[in-house]
Amino acid sequence: MKKSRLSMAVLSAAAALSGLPAVNAAIIDEVEFHGYFRAGFFASKENDFKKADIGGQKEQLGRLGLESDNDGNFGFTTITNINDDQQLRIHIGVGDTEFDDLIGFVEMDGLTRSGTLWGGKRKLGEENYIFMTDFFYTDLEGIGTGIQDYEVGDGFIDLAYISSERNISLNESYEDFVSQAFASGTSVHAKLFELGFSDPAARALIESNQNNPMHTFHASYTLGALTVQGNYKYMPDNWDFTGKQWADTGYDATAIYHMLNFFGLDGNAFSYAIAQAGRGLGSGNLLGGTITDYGSLRPGSLTQGYHTGEWGDYNGDPYYLITHREEDALSARVLLWGGYTNSSGIGFFPSIQAQYNDEGTNSTAGADDGGYNYWVSVMMRNIFPVRDNFIIQTETGYYENTQNGGTWHQSKFTVAPTFVLSDGLSTAEIRFTATYLPLSWTTGDSTDPSVKLKDDIVFGIQADAYW
């Protein structure tokens, strides 16, 4: 992302206006500003052109034409050169347009033989991302500390500790969600009595263990084009609403190989091959990640994510379900993606993704075998140049979910005439989209999964920018 720099004159003037000595402002050599936003309106033909909700799983089908949720984030970085060998960087920003989702951390150079020491609340590995699908295959966020880019031999090592916990539910803060779930008259309250928890102290103990922090210890090593990383996780008393204890430990590993060609095809190209595997708290939606809002919703295990239609508003909430992994649950994921632009300027950006989940034993149904599930997705975005600053984008996607023998699939096709202005680092687009969705979510009922989905065409106008 491009960084906007503010002059020392502006900083000194701001310091004078705020009553601070200008000499204190002068120690800040640079200030950077970066961010992202998207804003648009989408209408469903099947629903008489009323406002359309999200029509399909963008992380599997491709995001173009499906992002009816407006979003944004921004951040500032102050850079202070303490001396020739030491530099201090202070980062502060807001993610997902919510001011309670504050990102704030400091980076210090020159305190160790090499690398950068950091501490605070941040995201790690944001570059591990497929831009066509908005899929982060590693999703590490929380409060912690660590060191990055420490030289070891010909490579670089990263080490970190991160603490994470749930922040929200579908409709409110997670703290309020839990309090309401345990209130008299709810399905959760009734189930506890059915299970024999008539003692208020016993119910209070279960309620107090609904959002304990997950401790994650992270290590990563990069050598040339190859990065290998691993996470060990521990979460005390990982209980659900019935007092069942899910996994309290887990681990996962990720290997990322970056090629400066399209899987061997030279030219204006790049590609990535990623393999991941995890167990316990490193499986399912937690494969490669900590407890995050994004991780609760992204594709992972089919036993996680949205299940309010089948299991109710409390037991089916995706943020509640993110840590519900058996100790012996296993997951593996493979991703292949990249881009190639030919001599005519036509761009090809495909992605192939798949994840398999063995749900382990001691399932909620009391069976020895928790079953299995997997998903496979294939998508392609094409970019066709028309004239200066005007392109036509198309995107096609298909995915199939399988759970214990049953299958479900969805597909889409999007056309998006787009005006674009970019210098390679900062980019802004205005898109006009038309998306055909067989079996569109816009025609269903989230509270009743028995309602059959129908075809739909979703039209949209969207502005999208990053800098």
JSON list of N, CA, C and O in Angstrom, two decimals, residues 6 43 56 65 246 258 288 325 329 335 337 351 360 381 384 424 453:
[
{"chain": "A", "resi": 6, "resn": "LEU", "atom": "N", "xyz": [3.50, 13.15, 5.76]},
{"chain": "A", "resi": 6, "resn": "LEU", "atom": "CA", "xyz": [3.21, 14.50, 6.18]},
{"chain": "A", "resi": 6, "resn": "LEU", "atom": "C", "xyz": [4.51, 15.22, 6.46]},
{"chain": "A", "resi": 6, "resn": "LEU", "atom": "O", "xyz": [5.41, 14.67, 7.08]},
{"chain": "A", "resi": 43, "resn": "ALA", "atom": "N", "xyz": [-28.82, -4.96, -5.72]},
{"chain": "A", "resi": 43, "resn": "ALA", "atom": "CA", "xyz": [-30.26, -5.21, -5.78]},
{"chain": "A", "resi": 43, "resn": "ALA", "atom": "C", "xyz": [-30.53, -6.57, -6.42]},
{"chain": "A", "resi": 43, "resn": "ALA", "atom": "O", "xyz": [-29.85, -6.97, -7.37]},
{"chain": "A", "resi": 56, "resn": "GLY", "atom": "N", "xyz": [-23.71, -15.36, -1.98]},
{"chain": "A", "resi": 56, "resn": "GLY", "atom": "CA", "xyz": [-22.98, -16.62, -1.99]},
{"chain": "A", "resi": 56, "resn": "GLY", "atom": "C", "xyz": [-21.68, -16.50, -1.22]},
{"chain": "A", "resi": 56, "resn": "GLY", "atom": "O", "xyz": [-21.32, -15.42, -0.74]},
{"chain": "A", "resi": 65, "resn": "GLY", "atom": "N", "xyz": [-18.86, -8.83, -7.20]},
{"chain": "A", "resi": 65, "resn": "GLY", "atom": "CA", "xyz": [-20.31, -8.86, -7.32]},
{"chain": "A", "resi": 65, "resn": "GLY", "atom": "C", "xyz": [-21.04, -9.45, -6.14]},
{"chain": "A", "resi": 65, "resn": "GLY", "atom": "O", "xyz": [-22.27, -9.49, -6.14]},
{"chain": "A", "resi": 246, "resn": "TRP", "atom": "N", "xyz": [-14.55, -28.83, 24.99]},
{"chain": "A", "resi": 246, "resn": "TRP", "atom": "CA", "xyz": [-13.93, -29.09, 23.70]},
{"chain": "A", "resi": 246, "resn": "TRP", "atom": "C", "xyz": [-12.41, -29.06, 23.88]},
{"chain": "A", "resi": 246, "resn": "TRP", "atom": "O", "xyz": [-11.92, -28.95, 25.00]},
{"chain": "A", "resi": 258, "resn": "HIS", "atom": "N", "xyz": [6.33, -19.39, -3.04]},
{"chain": "A", "resi": 258, "resn": "HIS", "atom": "CA", "xyz": [6.01, -18.27, -3.94]},
{"chain": "A", "resi": 258, "resn": "HIS", "atom": "C", "xyz": [6.87, -18.38, -5.19]},
{"chain": "A", "resi": 258, "resn": "HIS", "atom": "O", "xyz": [8.10, -18.43, -5.11]},
{"chain": "A", "resi": 288, "resn": "GLY", "atom": "N", "xyz": [-4.56, -22.43, 10.87]},
{"chain": "A", "resi": 288, "resn": "GLY", "atom": "CA", "xyz": [-3.76, -21.28, 10.48]},
{"chain": "A", "resi": 288, "resn": "GLY", "atom": "C", "xyz": [-4.15, -19.99, 11.14]},
{"chain": "A", "resi": 288, "resn": "GLY", "atom": "O", "xyz": [-3.70, -18.92, 10.71]},
{"chain": "A", "resi": 325, "resn": "ARG", "atom": "N", "xyz": [-13.86, -27.58, 18.65]},
{"chain": "A", "resi": 325, "resn": "ARG", "atom": "CA", "xyz": [-13.07, -28.59, 17.97]},
{"chain": "A", "resi": 325, "resn": "ARG", "atom": "C", "xyz": [-12.70, -29.70, 18.94]},
{"chain": "A", "resi": 325, "resn": "ARG", "atom": "O", "xyz": [-12.34, -29.43, 20.09]},
{"chain": "A", "resi": 329, "resn": "ALA", "atom": "N", "xyz": [-9.59, -33.88, 16.44]},
{"chain": "A", "resi": 329, "resn": "ALA", "atom": "CA", "xyz": [-10.05, -33.44, 15.12]},
{"chain": "A", "resi": 329, "resn": "ALA", "atom": "C", "xyz": [-8.85, -33.07, 14.26]},
{"chain": "A", "resi": 329, "resn": "ALA", "atom": "O", "xyz": [-7.87, -32.49, 14.74]},
{"chain": "A", "resi": 335, "resn": "LEU", "atom": "N", "xyz": [-4.08, -24.95, -1.33]},
{"chain": "A", "resi": 335, "resn": "LEU", "atom": "CA", "xyz": [-4.50, -23.83, -2.16]},
{"chain": "A", "resi": 335, "resn": "LEU", "atom": "C", "xyz": [-3.46, -23.58, -3.25]},
{"chain": "A", "resi": 335, "resn": "LEU", "atom": "O", "xyz": [-2.25, -23.58, -2.99]},
{"chain": "A", "resi": 337, "resn": "TRP", "atom": "N", "xyz": [-2.93, -20.71, -6.34]},
{"chain": "A", "resi": 337, "resn": "TRP", "atom": "CA", "xyz": [-3.50, -19.51, -6.96]},
{"chain": "A", "resi": 337, "resn": "TRP", "atom": "C", "xyz": [-2.38, -18.67, -7.56]},
{"chain": "A", "resi": 337, "resn": "TRP", "atom": "O", "xyz": [-1.19, -18.84, -7.23]},
{"chain": "A", "resi": 351, "resn": "SER", "atom": "N", "xyz": [-7.90, -19.53, -8.87]},
{"chain": "A", "resi": 351, "resn": "SER", "atom": "CA", "xyz": [-7.62, -20.07, -7.55]},
{"chain": "A", "resi": 351, "resn": "SER", "atom": "C", "xyz": [-8.32, -21.41, -7.41]},
{"chain": "A", "resi": 351, "resn": "SER", "atom": "O", "xyz": [-9.50, -21.55, -7.77]},
{"chain": "A", "resi": 360, "resn": "GLY", "atom": "N", "xyz": [-13.14, -36.04, 14.42]},
{"chain": "A", "resi": 360, "resn": "GLY", "atom": "CA", "xyz": [-12.66, -36.68, 15.63]},
{"chain": "A", "resi": 360, "resn": "GLY", "atom": "C", "xyz": [-13.73, -37.51, 16.33]},
{"chain": "A", "resi": 360, "resn": "GLY", "atom": "O", "xyz": [-14.76, -37.86, 15.77]},
{"chain": "A", "resi": 381, "resn": "ARG", "atom": "N", "xyz": [-10.82, -15.12, -12.17]},
{"chain": "A", "resi": 381, "resn": "ARG", "atom": "CA", "xyz": [-11.12, -13.74, -12.56]},
{"chain": "A", "resi": 381, "resn": "ARG", "atom": "C", "xyz": [-10.31, -13.40, -13.81]},
{"chain": "A", "resi": 381, "resn": "ARG", "atom": "O", "xyz": [-9.12, -13.70, -13.88]},
{"chain": "A", "resi": 384, "resn": "PHE", "atom": "N", "xyz": [-10.05, -7.68, -18.88]},
{"chain": "A", "resi": 384, "resn": "PHE", "atom": "CA", "xyz": [-9.92, -7.36, -20.29]},
{"chain": "A", "resi": 384, "resn": "PHE", "atom": "C", "xyz": [-9.77, -5.83, -20.44]},
{"chain": "A", "resi": 384, "resn": "PHE", "atom": "O", "xyz": [-10.71, -5.10, -20.13]},
{"chain": "A", "resi": 424, "resn": "GLY", "atom": "N", "xyz": [-0.12, 1.67, -9.08]},
{"chain": "A", "resi": 424, "resn": "GLY", "atom": "CA", "xyz": [0.50, 0.42, -8.72]},
{"chain": "A", "resi": 424, "resn": "GLY", "atom": "C", "xyz": [0.52, 0.16, -7.23]},
{"chain": "A", "resi": 424, "resn": "GLY", "atom": "O", "xyz": [0.57, -0.98, -6.78]},
{"chain": "A", "resi": 453, "resn": "LEU", "atom": "N", "xyz": [-33.66, -22.80, -2.50]},
{"chain": "A", "resi": 453, "resn": "LEU", "atom": "CA", "xyz": [-33.08, -21.63, -3.16]},
{"chain": "A", "resi": 453, "resn": "LEU", "atom": "C", "xyz": [-33.41, -21.64, -4.64]},
{"chain": "A", "resi": 453, "resn": "LEU", "atom": "O", "xyz": [-33.59, -22.70, -5.26]}
]
